[in-house]
XYZ file of C-alpha atoms in Angstrom:
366
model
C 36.095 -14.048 64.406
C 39.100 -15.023 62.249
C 42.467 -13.439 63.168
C 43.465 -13.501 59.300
C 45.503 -10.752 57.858
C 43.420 -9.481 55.342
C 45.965 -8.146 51.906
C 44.680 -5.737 49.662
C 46.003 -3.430 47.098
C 45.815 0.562 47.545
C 43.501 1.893 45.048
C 43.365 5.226 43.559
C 39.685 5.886 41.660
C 39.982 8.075 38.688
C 36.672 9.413 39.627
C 35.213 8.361 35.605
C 32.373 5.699 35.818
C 32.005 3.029 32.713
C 29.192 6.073 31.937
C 31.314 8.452 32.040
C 34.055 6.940 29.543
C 31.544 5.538 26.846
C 29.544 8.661 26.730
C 32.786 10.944 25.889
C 33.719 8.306 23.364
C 30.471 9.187 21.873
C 30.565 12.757 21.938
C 34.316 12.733 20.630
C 32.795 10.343 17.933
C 29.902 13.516 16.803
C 31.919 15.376 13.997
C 32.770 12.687 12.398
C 29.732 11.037 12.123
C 27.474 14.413 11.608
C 29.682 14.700 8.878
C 29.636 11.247 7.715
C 25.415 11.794 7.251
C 25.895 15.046 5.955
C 28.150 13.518 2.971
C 26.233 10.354 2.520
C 22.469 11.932 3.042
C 19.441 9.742 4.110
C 20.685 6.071 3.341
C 23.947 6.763 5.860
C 21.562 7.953 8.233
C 18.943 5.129 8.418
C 21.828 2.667 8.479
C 23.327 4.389 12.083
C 19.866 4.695 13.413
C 19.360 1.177 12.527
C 22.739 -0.064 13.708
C 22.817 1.372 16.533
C 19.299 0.352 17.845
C 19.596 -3.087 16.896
C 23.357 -2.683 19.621
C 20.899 -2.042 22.179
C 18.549 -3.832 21.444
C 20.399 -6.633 21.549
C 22.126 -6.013 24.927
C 19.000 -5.621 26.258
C 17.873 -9.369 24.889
C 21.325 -10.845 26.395
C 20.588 -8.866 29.546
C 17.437 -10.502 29.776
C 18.363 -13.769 28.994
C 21.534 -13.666 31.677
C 18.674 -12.274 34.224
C 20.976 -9.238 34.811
C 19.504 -6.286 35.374
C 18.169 -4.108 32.427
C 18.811 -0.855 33.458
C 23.030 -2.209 32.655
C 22.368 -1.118 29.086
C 22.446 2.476 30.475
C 25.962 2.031 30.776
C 26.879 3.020 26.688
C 28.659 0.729 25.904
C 25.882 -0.618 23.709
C 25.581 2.163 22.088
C 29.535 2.889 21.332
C 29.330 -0.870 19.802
C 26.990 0.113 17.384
C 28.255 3.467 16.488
C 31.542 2.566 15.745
C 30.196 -0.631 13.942
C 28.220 2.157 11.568
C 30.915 4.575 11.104
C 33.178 1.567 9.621
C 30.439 0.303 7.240
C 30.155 1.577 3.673
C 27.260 4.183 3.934
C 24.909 3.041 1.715
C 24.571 -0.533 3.053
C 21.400 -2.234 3.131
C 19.970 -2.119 7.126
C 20.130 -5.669 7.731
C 24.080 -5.153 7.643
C 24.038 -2.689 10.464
C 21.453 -5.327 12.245
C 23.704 -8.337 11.664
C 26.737 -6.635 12.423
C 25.248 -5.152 15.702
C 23.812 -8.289 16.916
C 27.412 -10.165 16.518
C 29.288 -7.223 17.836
C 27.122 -6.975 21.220
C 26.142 -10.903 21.517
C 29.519 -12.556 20.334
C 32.243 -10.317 20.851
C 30.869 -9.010 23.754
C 28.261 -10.649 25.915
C 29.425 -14.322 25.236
C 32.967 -13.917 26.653
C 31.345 -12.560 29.985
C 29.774 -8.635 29.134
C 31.943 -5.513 29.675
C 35.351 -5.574 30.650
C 35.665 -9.715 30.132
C 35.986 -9.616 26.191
C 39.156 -10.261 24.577
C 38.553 -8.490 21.231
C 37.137 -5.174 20.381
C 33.920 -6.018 19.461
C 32.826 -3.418 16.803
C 36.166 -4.845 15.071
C 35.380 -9.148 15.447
C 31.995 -7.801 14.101
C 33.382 -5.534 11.213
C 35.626 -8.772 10.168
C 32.749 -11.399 10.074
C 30.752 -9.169 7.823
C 33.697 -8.480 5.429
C 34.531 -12.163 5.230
C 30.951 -12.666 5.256
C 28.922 -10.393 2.929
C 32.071 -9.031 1.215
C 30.158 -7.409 -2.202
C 28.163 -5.648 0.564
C 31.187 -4.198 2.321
C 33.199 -3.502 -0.625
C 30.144 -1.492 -2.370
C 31.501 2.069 -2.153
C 29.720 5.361 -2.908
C 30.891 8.985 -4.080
C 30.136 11.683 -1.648
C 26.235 12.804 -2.595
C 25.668 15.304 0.282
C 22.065 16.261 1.546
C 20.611 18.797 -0.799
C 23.047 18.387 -3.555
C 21.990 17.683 -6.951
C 23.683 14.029 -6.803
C 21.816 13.140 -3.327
C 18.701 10.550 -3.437
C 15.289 11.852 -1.941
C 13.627 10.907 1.262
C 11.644 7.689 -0.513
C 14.793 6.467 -2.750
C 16.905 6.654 0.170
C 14.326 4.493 1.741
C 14.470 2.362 -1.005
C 18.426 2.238 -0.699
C 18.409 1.203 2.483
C 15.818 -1.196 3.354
C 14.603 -2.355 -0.238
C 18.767 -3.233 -1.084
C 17.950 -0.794 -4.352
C 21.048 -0.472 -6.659
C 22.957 3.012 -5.956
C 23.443 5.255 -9.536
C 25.741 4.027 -11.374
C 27.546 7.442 -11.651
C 27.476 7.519 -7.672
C 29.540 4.046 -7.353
C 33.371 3.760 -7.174
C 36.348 2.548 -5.377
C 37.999 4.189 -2.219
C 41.658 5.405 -3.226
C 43.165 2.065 -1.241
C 41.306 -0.220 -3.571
C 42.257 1.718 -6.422
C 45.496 1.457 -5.925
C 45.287 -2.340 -5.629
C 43.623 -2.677 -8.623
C 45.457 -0.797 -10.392
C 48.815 -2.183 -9.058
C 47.258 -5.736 -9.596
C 47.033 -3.883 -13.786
C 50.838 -3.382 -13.461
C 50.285 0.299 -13.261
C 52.645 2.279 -11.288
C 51.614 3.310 -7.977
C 53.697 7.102 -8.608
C 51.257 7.434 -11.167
C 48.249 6.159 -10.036
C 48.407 8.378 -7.043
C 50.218 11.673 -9.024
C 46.821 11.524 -11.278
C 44.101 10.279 -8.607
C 45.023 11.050 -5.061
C 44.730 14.636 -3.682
C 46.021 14.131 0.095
C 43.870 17.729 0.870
C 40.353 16.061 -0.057
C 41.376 12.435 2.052
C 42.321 14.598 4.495
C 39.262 16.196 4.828
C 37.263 13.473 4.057
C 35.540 14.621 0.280
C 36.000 11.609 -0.817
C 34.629 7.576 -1.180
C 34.595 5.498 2.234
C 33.112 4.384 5.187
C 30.672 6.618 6.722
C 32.579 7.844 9.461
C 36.264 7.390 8.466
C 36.503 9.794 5.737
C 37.448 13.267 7.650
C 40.751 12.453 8.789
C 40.891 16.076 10.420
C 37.554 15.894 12.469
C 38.977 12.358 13.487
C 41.768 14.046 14.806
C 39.965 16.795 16.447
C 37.808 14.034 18.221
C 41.106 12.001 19.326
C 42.362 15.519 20.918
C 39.431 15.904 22.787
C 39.657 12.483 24.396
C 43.335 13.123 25.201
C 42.287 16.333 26.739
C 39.904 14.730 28.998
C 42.236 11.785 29.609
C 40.196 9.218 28.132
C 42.968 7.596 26.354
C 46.372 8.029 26.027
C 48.772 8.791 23.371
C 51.348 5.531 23.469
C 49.049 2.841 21.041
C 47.995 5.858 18.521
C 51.342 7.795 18.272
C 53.354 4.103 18.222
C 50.521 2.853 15.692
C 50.672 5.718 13.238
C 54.583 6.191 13.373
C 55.253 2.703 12.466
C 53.156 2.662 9.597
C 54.694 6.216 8.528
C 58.228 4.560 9.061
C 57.356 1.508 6.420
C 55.389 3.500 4.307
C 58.545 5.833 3.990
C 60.990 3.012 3.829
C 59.387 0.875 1.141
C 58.814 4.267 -1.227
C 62.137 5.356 -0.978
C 63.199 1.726 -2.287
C 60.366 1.012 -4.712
C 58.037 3.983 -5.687
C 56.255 1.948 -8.306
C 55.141 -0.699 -5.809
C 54.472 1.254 -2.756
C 52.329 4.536 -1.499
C 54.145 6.889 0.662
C 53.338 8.073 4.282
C 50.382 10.692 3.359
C 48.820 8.144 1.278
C 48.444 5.654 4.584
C 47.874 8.149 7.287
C 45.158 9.393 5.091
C 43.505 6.941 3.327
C 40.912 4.112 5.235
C 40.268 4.125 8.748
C 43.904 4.197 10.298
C 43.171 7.332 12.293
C 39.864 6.307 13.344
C 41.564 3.091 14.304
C 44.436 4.449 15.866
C 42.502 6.460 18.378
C 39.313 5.225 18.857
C 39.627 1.584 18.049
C 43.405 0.539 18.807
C 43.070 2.459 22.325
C 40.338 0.498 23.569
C 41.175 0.061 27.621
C 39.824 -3.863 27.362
C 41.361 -5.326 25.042
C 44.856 -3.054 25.139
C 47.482 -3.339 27.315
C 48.171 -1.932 30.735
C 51.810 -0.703 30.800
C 53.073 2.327 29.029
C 55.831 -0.226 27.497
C 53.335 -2.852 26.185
C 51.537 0.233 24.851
C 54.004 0.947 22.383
C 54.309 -3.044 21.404
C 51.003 -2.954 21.051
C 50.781 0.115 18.823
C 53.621 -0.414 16.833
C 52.241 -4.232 16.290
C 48.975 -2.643 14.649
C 50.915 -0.278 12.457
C 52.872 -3.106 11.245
C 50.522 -5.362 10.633
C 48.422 -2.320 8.612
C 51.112 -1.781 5.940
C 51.509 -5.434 5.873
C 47.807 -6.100 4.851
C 47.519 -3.236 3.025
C 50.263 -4.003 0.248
C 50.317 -8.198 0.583
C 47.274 -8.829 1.956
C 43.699 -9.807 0.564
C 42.140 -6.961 1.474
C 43.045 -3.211 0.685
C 41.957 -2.299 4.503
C 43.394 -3.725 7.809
C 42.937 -1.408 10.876
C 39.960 -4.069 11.944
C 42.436 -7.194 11.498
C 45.339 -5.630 12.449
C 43.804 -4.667 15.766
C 42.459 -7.649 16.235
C 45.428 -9.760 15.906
C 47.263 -7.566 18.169
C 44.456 -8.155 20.671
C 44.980 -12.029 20.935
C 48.793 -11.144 21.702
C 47.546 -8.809 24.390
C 47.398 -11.187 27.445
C 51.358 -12.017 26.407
C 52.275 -8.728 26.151
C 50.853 -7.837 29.355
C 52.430 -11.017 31.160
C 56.195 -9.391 29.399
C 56.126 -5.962 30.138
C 53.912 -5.727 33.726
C 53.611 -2.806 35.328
C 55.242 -1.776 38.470
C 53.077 -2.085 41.674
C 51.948 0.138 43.657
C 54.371 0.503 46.466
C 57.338 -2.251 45.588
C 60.051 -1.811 42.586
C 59.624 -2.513 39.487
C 61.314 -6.560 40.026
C 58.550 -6.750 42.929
C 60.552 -6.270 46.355
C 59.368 -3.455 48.698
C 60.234 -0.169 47.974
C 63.484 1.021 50.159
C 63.242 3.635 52.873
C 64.530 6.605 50.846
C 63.615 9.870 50.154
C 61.601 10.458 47.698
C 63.335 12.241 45.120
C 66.093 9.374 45.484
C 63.117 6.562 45.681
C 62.145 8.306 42.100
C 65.734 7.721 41.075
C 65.341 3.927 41.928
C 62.444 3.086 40.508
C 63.541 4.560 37.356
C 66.780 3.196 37.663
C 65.112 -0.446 37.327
């Protein structure tokens, strides 16, 4: 028998399985989305059914084909893939743009860099992206809210129709959301004071009675989802807070210089998916980094990079690129600002025999 030292790292388990995590994702994720359907009727409901089915089904067909074990799908993670993938897609978009997106989301971004916990982008987000760049009239085809049982919703068969036939939405149903508005209209030379004095009211973003993806319109049940997973310690608040107070910063900057060009700070946090982002997107324990420090990089990258896209970009939206770039700057973050380990200072020596409210001093001290 070998007299080797064996070395190993003290480990502290949380007690929350992979289970655990993606399931409360999920369940944070419910008001949102209920509302989501409830504003969009039928066709918004087909295309999460159909998104999120072809997510698993397609982990189960890479799970398969890597002879892994099937039961591995169990885990959610699947499933989160394809319901945030259907939350961020305009509601009335045909099914085989929930299918497509799915498939990439689970087999690309996911499965092909190793499965869960090996990826180095968010995977609802690289799969978001490729459809945008790919099918862009598809994900730029916005509808007014038409909830179920109003005079304005389509029936059971039109919705059908809608959704797996590619019918045309009513013309009187079909608009812009207020960010690509307010690109157009600043592309017109219009003011952006008056463009948003005559057509935003930050009460109906903020509660979501308005044009957008299905899931990202409710800014307030977004928020009430994000609080629950901060209650139950699912994520923390370093990315999200550091994300949404550098955008607020810019946004409130650039106004104060030059109204005409630039929306102020209730237009961003409201409009799009920033919150959705911010929380449930941004925070994503893969492809984030580890230390509270790198956090805040991290965050504050994403909220840059938002209001950079938003007002000289291509595209009116950037949570999904924003986050996306920030992930490929992850591993260099994380090699920058490391975190201390367990047992030795902060610049990697042993911690010193000292008491332990001095020993607290130290570390901080470094």
């Amino acid at each position: 028998m070998s007299d080797a030292t064996v070395f190993s790292s003290p480990f502290a388990h949380t007690g929350n399985s992979v289970t655990y995590v993606m399931l409360q994702v999920c369940f944070a994720l419910v008001p949102c989305t209920l509302f989501g359907l409830y504003l969009f009727g039928w066709p918004a409901l087909f295309l999460f059914l159909v998104t999120c089915s072809a997510a698993v089904f397609t982990e189960l067909l890479c799970l398969y084909w890597l002879k892994q074990p099937w039961y591995r799908v169990l885990d959610g993670s699947a499933l989160l893939t394809g319901w945030l993938i259907a939350i961020t897609l305009p509601p009335w978009a045909p099914w085989w743009i929930g299918a497509v997106g799915a498939f990439f989301g689970v087999a690309v971004g996911k499965q092909l860099y190793g499965g869960i916990g090996q990826n180095i982008f968010n995977p609802a987000m690289l799969a978001r992206t490729a459809l945008l760049i790919t099918f862009p009239v598809q994900l730029t085809s916005w509808v007014a809210p038409a909830p179920l049982g109003s005079e304005l919703a389509p029936s059971f068969l039109q919705s059908l129709s809608i959704t797996f036939a590619s019918a045309p939405a009513p013309d009187a149903l079909t608009g812009a959301t207020a960010l690509g508005h307010l690109k157009t209209a600043l592309t017109l030379e219009q003011s952006a004071s008056d463009v948003l004095a005559n057509d935003f009211i930050w009460w109906e973003a903020l509660l979501g009675v308005s044009a957008g993806s299905m899931g990202e319109t409710s800014e307030v049940l977004v928020l009430l989802g994000a609080l629950f997973l901060m209650w139950r310690r699912i994520i923390r608040w370093e990315i999200p807070v550091s994300m949404l107070a550098t955008l607020a910063i810019f946004s409130l900057i650039f106004e104060v210089a030059d109204s005409d060009n630039y929306a102020g700070v209730l237009f961003h946090l409201t409009s799009g998916g920033v919150l959705l982002g911010a929380f449930f997107i941004a925070t994503d324990p893969i492809t984030s980094p580890i230390s509270r420090l790198a956090k805040l990089i991290f965050g504050a990258g994403c909220g840059l990079l938002v209001f950079v896209i938003r007002n000289w970009g291509g595209f009116p939206e950037a949570v999904a690129f924003s986050v996306l770039f920030m992930n490929s700057l992850t591993p260099l973050i994380d090699r920058y600002c490391r975190p201390r380990v367990y047992g030795r200072l902060p610049g990697g020596k042993p911690l010193p025999p000292l008491p332990s409210v001095d020993l607290a001093r130290e570390v901080k001290r470094r």
